[in-house]
Amino acid sequence: MSLSYDVVIIGSGAGGGTMARALAPTGARILIVERGGPVPQEPENWDPAAVWKQLRYRATEKWLDATGAEFLPYTHYGLGGNTKFWGSVLYRLRREDFGAMQHADGVSPAWPIDYDTLAPWYDRAEQLYHVHGQAGADPTDPPRGPFPHAPIPHSSGMSALVTALEAQGLHPSPLPLGLIRPGEDGGCLLCDTCNSFPCRIHAKSDAEVCGVRPALEHANVELWTRASALRLVTDPSGRRIEAAEIQREGGVVRVTATRFVVSCGAVNSAALLLRSASDQHPGGLANSSGLIGRRYMAHLATMMQGFNPLKHNDTVFQKTVAINDFYLTSRGTPYPLGQIQSQGRTHGVMAQAVVPWIPLWAYDAWVARGVDWLVMSEDLPRDDNRVTVDASGRVRLHYEPNNVTAHRRLVKEWTRVLHRLGFWKVMTYSHGSRNTTHQCGTLVFGHDPTTSVLDTFCRAHDVDNLFVVDASFFPSSAAVNPGLTIIAQALRVADHIKDDMR
Ligand SMILES: Cc1cc2nc3c(=O)[nH]c(=O)nc-3n(C[C@H](O)[C@H](O)[C@H](O)COP(=O)(O)OP(=O)(O)OC[C@H]3O[C@@H](n4cnc5c(N)ncnc54)[C@H](O)[C@@H]3O)c2cc1C
Ligand code: SF4
């Protein structure tokens, strides 16, 4: 069977879902191909045991690490991709992130576009994903207008911590958050099961709710779920993709199109192009630079909890505070250290998933007296941190975290601050090198085809009708959450494709 479309979008996460919404009004015949199914709206959405113990929504596919050992990546295959599970912290990169920056363990390279180039699409991304925040409160904010929505107010407990942080000379600011009508009838409930959980009432700004669903209101857009792209096949010149081979309902379907937009996530997009090697592209599709899969980055992330046995934490929605005082070379730091944000509440079963022998009642008592933080540092691009596929097409991830010096120092700084805030003990936990949640960088964009895979509109240098709009294009990872930048660039690329269609 062979079917024909104007645009085939592969993957429905931050990049693909946004692209579908942006192109839908053009009337072009669009097919969205998504390997997972829709996440059902069900009681388990907000059940910490279902999400953290039974791993109900996680991808079951295992990847190989550099030693050949299997591991379960922290990723999700489903409609809306990983955005269904995100904390919806939707940051712009800082202006400095677009330039080259010296870090403790190396240089973070410059982007081929600057902040001002992307700024108009950041504005639109924040509108589309209902971002709440307060312009001017964060000293590292790039130049910008007001947020579309007012910031989410801190709980009284977090407000008190903000005041105490200010007394230490820090500059806490409201986290920019994508939530739909918080506190209103039928809107977001500001509950304690948001980050890492799907939203049972569709009040989180994810790529299904803000991207795919509005796109499907247009009759020209079609969605296939549980359909996985296996290979992309070029014409004899090798300059154009002719067809995608899609595994669907037990068979393989051939789909032709004028344009293909790949957005499978940084690891799977690289894997798809590597699996699409052919006589014209022996090292993988569009891989004349040899860079496909290389420069994989993932952020260095540590979860920290300040514990005070004498103080019950009554906050329900805790994820409202950001601290960027250590983001640049300021506040006495010789190099950038990274970002700190308050985290969603830890539940006893989440902690028990890490050390199972401690009884749940002990964990519950512990986490009821803890305040949770996420501490994140920039990961630097290295050619030998890379995605490859083995002979059977299976993903292999070779990854050694780097910029560890900066991250250790940030954890130390934050530990000191938490002690000064009165917490008796500070707990830390990291998924380490297996944390694939902020994966990026495997198909870097740039001007020069010998040092990048994609051009500045995310079109492959080697293949005229191939675009990639997920996190693969990042030349550096910055140290803020990647989602809004993926969305903004997808909107920018969509405008470019629209111009091209005319
Ligand atoms: C628990 C968690 C919390 C997070 N919190 C935040 C946050 O607060 N803020 C933030 O900015 N980021 C956050 N992130 C990261 C964010 O979710 C990702 O950066 C973002 O979703 C990446 O977008 P993407 O388009 O690159 O890929 P994804 O959103 O992962 O989408 C890729 C899609 O492609 C599909 N796919 C893969 N291979 C194929 C194939 N061969 N054929 C068809 N379909 C395929 C997948 O099923 C998936 O739906 C979080 C991630 C996790 C897991
Ligand atoms: S109700 Fe709000 S806080 Fe709760 S999961 Fe949904 S979006 Fe997140």
mmCIF file of N, CA and C in Angstrom, residues 6-9 15-32 124 128 207-208 210-223 261 490-491 493-495 497-498 501:
data_model
loop_
_atom_site.group_PDB
_atom_site.id
_atom_site.type_symbol
_atom_site.label_atom_id
_atom_site.label_comp_id
_atom_site.label_asym_id
_atom_site.label_seq_id
_atom_site.Cartn_x
_atom_site.Cartn_y
_atom_site.Cartn_z
ATOM 1 N N ASP A 6 1.133 15.975 1.604
ATOM 2 C CA ASP A 6 2.038 17.108 1.372
ATOM 3 C C ASP A 6 3.158 17.101 2.420
ATOM 4 N N VAL A 7 2.748 16.886 3.683
ATOM 5 C CA VAL A 7 3.737 16.893 4.761
ATOM 6 C C VAL A 7 3.498 15.679 5.658
ATOM 7 N N VAL A 8 4.544 14.936 5.936
ATOM 8 C CA VAL A 8 4.463 13.873 6.943
ATOM 9 C C VAL A 8 5.295 14.315 8.148
ATOM 10 N N ILE A 9 4.649 14.357 9.314
ATOM 11 C CA ILE A 9 5.341 14.730 10.559
ATOM 12 C C ILE A 9 5.506 13.461 11.382
ATOM 13 N N GLY A 15 8.250 19.233 19.430
ATOM 14 C CA GLY A 15 8.542 19.694 18.069
ATOM 15 C C GLY A 15 7.428 19.332 17.094
ATOM 16 N N GLY A 16 7.094 18.036 17.015
ATOM 17 C CA GLY A 16 6.134 17.557 16.011
ATOM 18 C C GLY A 16 4.723 18.056 16.255
ATOM 19 N N GLY A 17 4.265 18.010 17.520
ATOM 20 C CA GLY A 17 2.898 18.460 17.831
ATOM 21 C C GLY A 17 2.728 19.935 17.507
ATOM 22 N N THR A 18 3.764 20.730 17.822
ATOM 23 C CA THR A 18 3.695 22.168 17.548
ATOM 24 C C THR A 18 3.698 22.422 16.043
ATOM 25 N N MET A 19 4.548 21.689 15.336
ATOM 26 C CA MET A 19 4.610 21.833 13.872
ATOM 27 C C MET A 19 3.244 21.533 13.247
ATOM 28 N N ALA A 20 2.576 20.472 13.729
ATOM 29 C CA ALA A 20 1.268 20.099 13.176
ATOM 30 C C ALA A 20 0.277 21.246 13.351
ATOM 31 N N ARG A 21 0.284 21.830 14.545
ATOM 32 C CA ARG A 21 -0.660 22.923 14.788
ATOM 33 C C ARG A 21 -0.349 24.121 13.884
ATOM 34 N N ALA A 22 0.943 24.419 13.721
ATOM 35 C CA ALA A 22 1.317 25.601 12.944
ATOM 36 C C ALA A 22 0.997 25.421 11.460
ATOM 37 N N LEU A 23 1.136 24.199 10.948
ATOM 38 C CA LEU A 23 0.902 23.989 9.509
ATOM 39 C C LEU A 23 -0.567 23.685 9.182
ATOM 40 N N ALA A 24 -1.338 23.273 10.191
ATOM 41 C CA ALA A 24 -2.713 22.826 9.930
ATOM 42 C C ALA A 24 -3.536 23.843 9.134
ATOM 43 N N PRO A 25 -3.485 25.155 9.487
ATOM 44 C CA PRO A 25 -4.343 26.103 8.756
ATOM 45 C C PRO A 25 -3.959 26.315 7.286
ATOM 46 N N THR A 26 -2.825 25.792 6.842
ATOM 47 C CA THR A 26 -2.417 25.988 5.442
ATOM 48 C C THR A 26 -3.287 25.188 4.483
ATOM 49 N N GLY A 27 -3.994 24.189 4.982
ATOM 50 C CA GLY A 27 -4.801 23.338 4.099
ATOM 51 C C GLY A 27 -3.988 22.208 3.478
ATOM 52 N N ALA A 28 -2.676 22.208 3.717
ATOM 53 C CA ALA A 28 -1.840 21.115 3.182
ATOM 54 C C ALA A 28 -2.297 19.791 3.777
ATOM 55 N N ARG A 29 -2.197 18.721 2.984
ATOM 56 C CA ARG A 29 -2.566 17.392 3.510
ATOM 57 C C ARG A 29 -1.430 16.904 4.411
ATOM 58 N N ILE A 30 -1.742 16.809 5.707
ATOM 59 C CA ILE A 30 -0.704 16.517 6.705
ATOM 60 C C ILE A 30 -1.002 15.186 7.376
ATOM 61 N N LEU A 31 0.020 14.357 7.499
ATOM 62 C CA LEU A 31 -0.105 13.121 8.276
ATOM 63 C C LEU A 31 0.850 13.197 9.472
ATOM 64 N N ILE A 32 0.302 12.975 10.676
ATOM 65 C CA ILE A 32 1.154 12.863 11.869
ATOM 66 C C ILE A 32 1.302 11.373 12.178
ATOM 67 N N ARG A 124 5.331 33.815 20.554
ATOM 68 C CA ARG A 124 4.193 32.997 20.096
ATOM 69 C C ARG A 124 4.131 31.673 20.847
ATOM 70 N N LEU A 128 0.871 30.180 22.811
ATOM 71 C CA LEU A 128 0.292 28.890 22.435
ATOM 72 C C LEU A 128 0.277 27.911 23.613
ATOM 73 N N ALA A 207 1.966 18.936 24.342
ATOM 74 C CA ALA A 207 1.899 19.015 22.875
ATOM 75 C C ALA A 207 0.664 18.322 22.305
ATOM 76 N N GLU A 208 0.014 17.462 23.105
ATOM 77 C CA GLU A 208 -1.249 16.908 22.630
ATOM 78 C C GLU A 208 -2.331 17.989 22.718
ATOM 79 N N CYS A 210 -2.018 21.360 23.271
ATOM 80 C CA CYS A 210 -1.761 22.646 22.612
ATOM 81 C C CYS A 210 -1.341 22.485 21.147
ATOM 82 N N GLY A 211 -0.989 21.267 20.745
ATOM 83 C CA GLY A 211 -0.506 21.059 19.388
ATOM 84 C C GLY A 211 -1.416 20.157 18.568
ATOM 85 N N VAL A 212 -1.440 18.879 18.916
ATOM 86 C CA VAL A 212 -2.098 17.892 18.055
ATOM 87 C C VAL A 212 -3.619 18.070 18.014
ATOM 88 N N ARG A 213 -4.235 18.244 19.191
ATOM 89 C CA ARG A 213 -5.708 18.346 19.198
ATOM 90 C C ARG A 213 -6.219 19.529 18.376
ATOM 91 N N PRO A 214 -5.661 20.747 18.576
ATOM 92 C CA PRO A 214 -6.109 21.851 17.714
ATOM 93 C C PRO A 214 -5.807 21.592 16.234
ATOM 94 N N ALA A 215 -4.712 20.899 15.945
ATOM 95 C CA ALA A 215 -4.384 20.601 14.532
ATOM 96 C C ALA A 215 -5.463 19.696 13.929
ATOM 97 N N LEU A 216 -5.944 18.726 14.736
ATOM 98 C CA LEU A 216 -6.913 17.750 14.206
ATOM 99 C C LEU A 216 -8.296 18.366 13.972
ATOM 100 N N GLU A 217 -8.492 19.592 14.454
ATOM 101 C CA GLU A 217 -9.757 20.276 14.126
ATOM 102 C C GLU A 217 -9.810 20.644 12.646
ATOM 103 N N HIS A 218 -8.674 20.572 11.978
ATOM 104 C CA HIS A 218 -8.621 20.861 10.544
ATOM 105 C C HIS A 218 -8.756 19.545 9.774
ATOM 106 N N ALA A 219 -9.676 19.529 8.805
ATOM 107 C CA ALA A 219 -9.980 18.278 8.103
ATOM 108 C C ALA A 219 -8.784 17.760 7.302
ATOM 109 N N ASN A 220 -7.836 18.628 7.023
ATOM 110 C CA ASN A 220 -6.677 18.222 6.210
ATOM 111 C C ASN A 220 -5.589 17.515 7.027
ATOM 112 N N VAL A 221 -5.824 17.375 8.353
ATOM 113 C CA VAL A 221 -4.790 16.747 9.201
ATOM 114 C C VAL A 221 -5.254 15.362 9.644
ATOM 115 N N GLU A 222 -4.393 14.384 9.463
ATOM 116 C CA GLU A 222 -4.705 13.006 9.840
ATOM 117 C C GLU A 222 -3.654 12.526 10.856
ATOM 118 N N LEU A 223 -4.082 11.687 11.790
ATOM 119 C CA LEU A 223 -3.161 11.176 12.827
ATOM 120 C C LEU A 223 -3.158 9.660 12.816
ATOM 121 N N VAL A 261 8.936 15.916 8.093
ATOM 122 C CA VAL A 261 9.415 16.611 9.297
ATOM 123 C C VAL A 261 9.624 15.550 10.370
ATOM 124 N N ALA A 490 10.301 25.258 16.315
ATOM 125 C CA ALA A 490 9.339 24.551 15.446
ATOM 126 C C ALA A 490 8.408 25.562 14.773
ATOM 127 N N LEU A 491 7.986 26.579 15.522
ATOM 128 C CA LEU A 491 7.106 27.604 14.944
ATOM 129 C C LEU A 491 7.854 28.399 13.869
ATOM 130 N N VAL A 493 10.414 27.319 12.062
ATOM 131 C CA VAL A 493 10.595 26.441 10.890
ATOM 132 C C VAL A 493 9.267 26.308 10.133
ATOM 133 N N ALA A 494 8.161 26.236 10.867
ATOM 134 C CA ALA A 494 6.846 26.133 10.211
ATOM 135 C C ALA A 494 6.609 27.356 9.330
ATOM 136 N N ASP A 495 6.962 28.535 9.812
ATOM 137 C CA ASP A 495 6.792 29.740 8.988
ATOM 138 C C ASP A 495 7.658 29.663 7.734
ATOM 139 N N ILE A 497 8.598 26.899 6.244
ATOM 140 C CA ILE A 497 7.985 25.915 5.334
ATOM 141 C C ILE A 497 6.785 26.538 4.617
ATOM 142 N N LYS A 498 6.015 27.341 5.368
ATOM 143 C CA LYS A 498 4.852 27.995 4.743
ATOM 144 C C LYS A 498 5.301 28.904 3.603
ATOM 145 N N MET A 501 6.110 26.912 0.649
ATOM 146 C CA MET A 501 4.948 26.296 -0.018
ATOM 147 C C MET A 501 4.303 27.256 -1.008
#
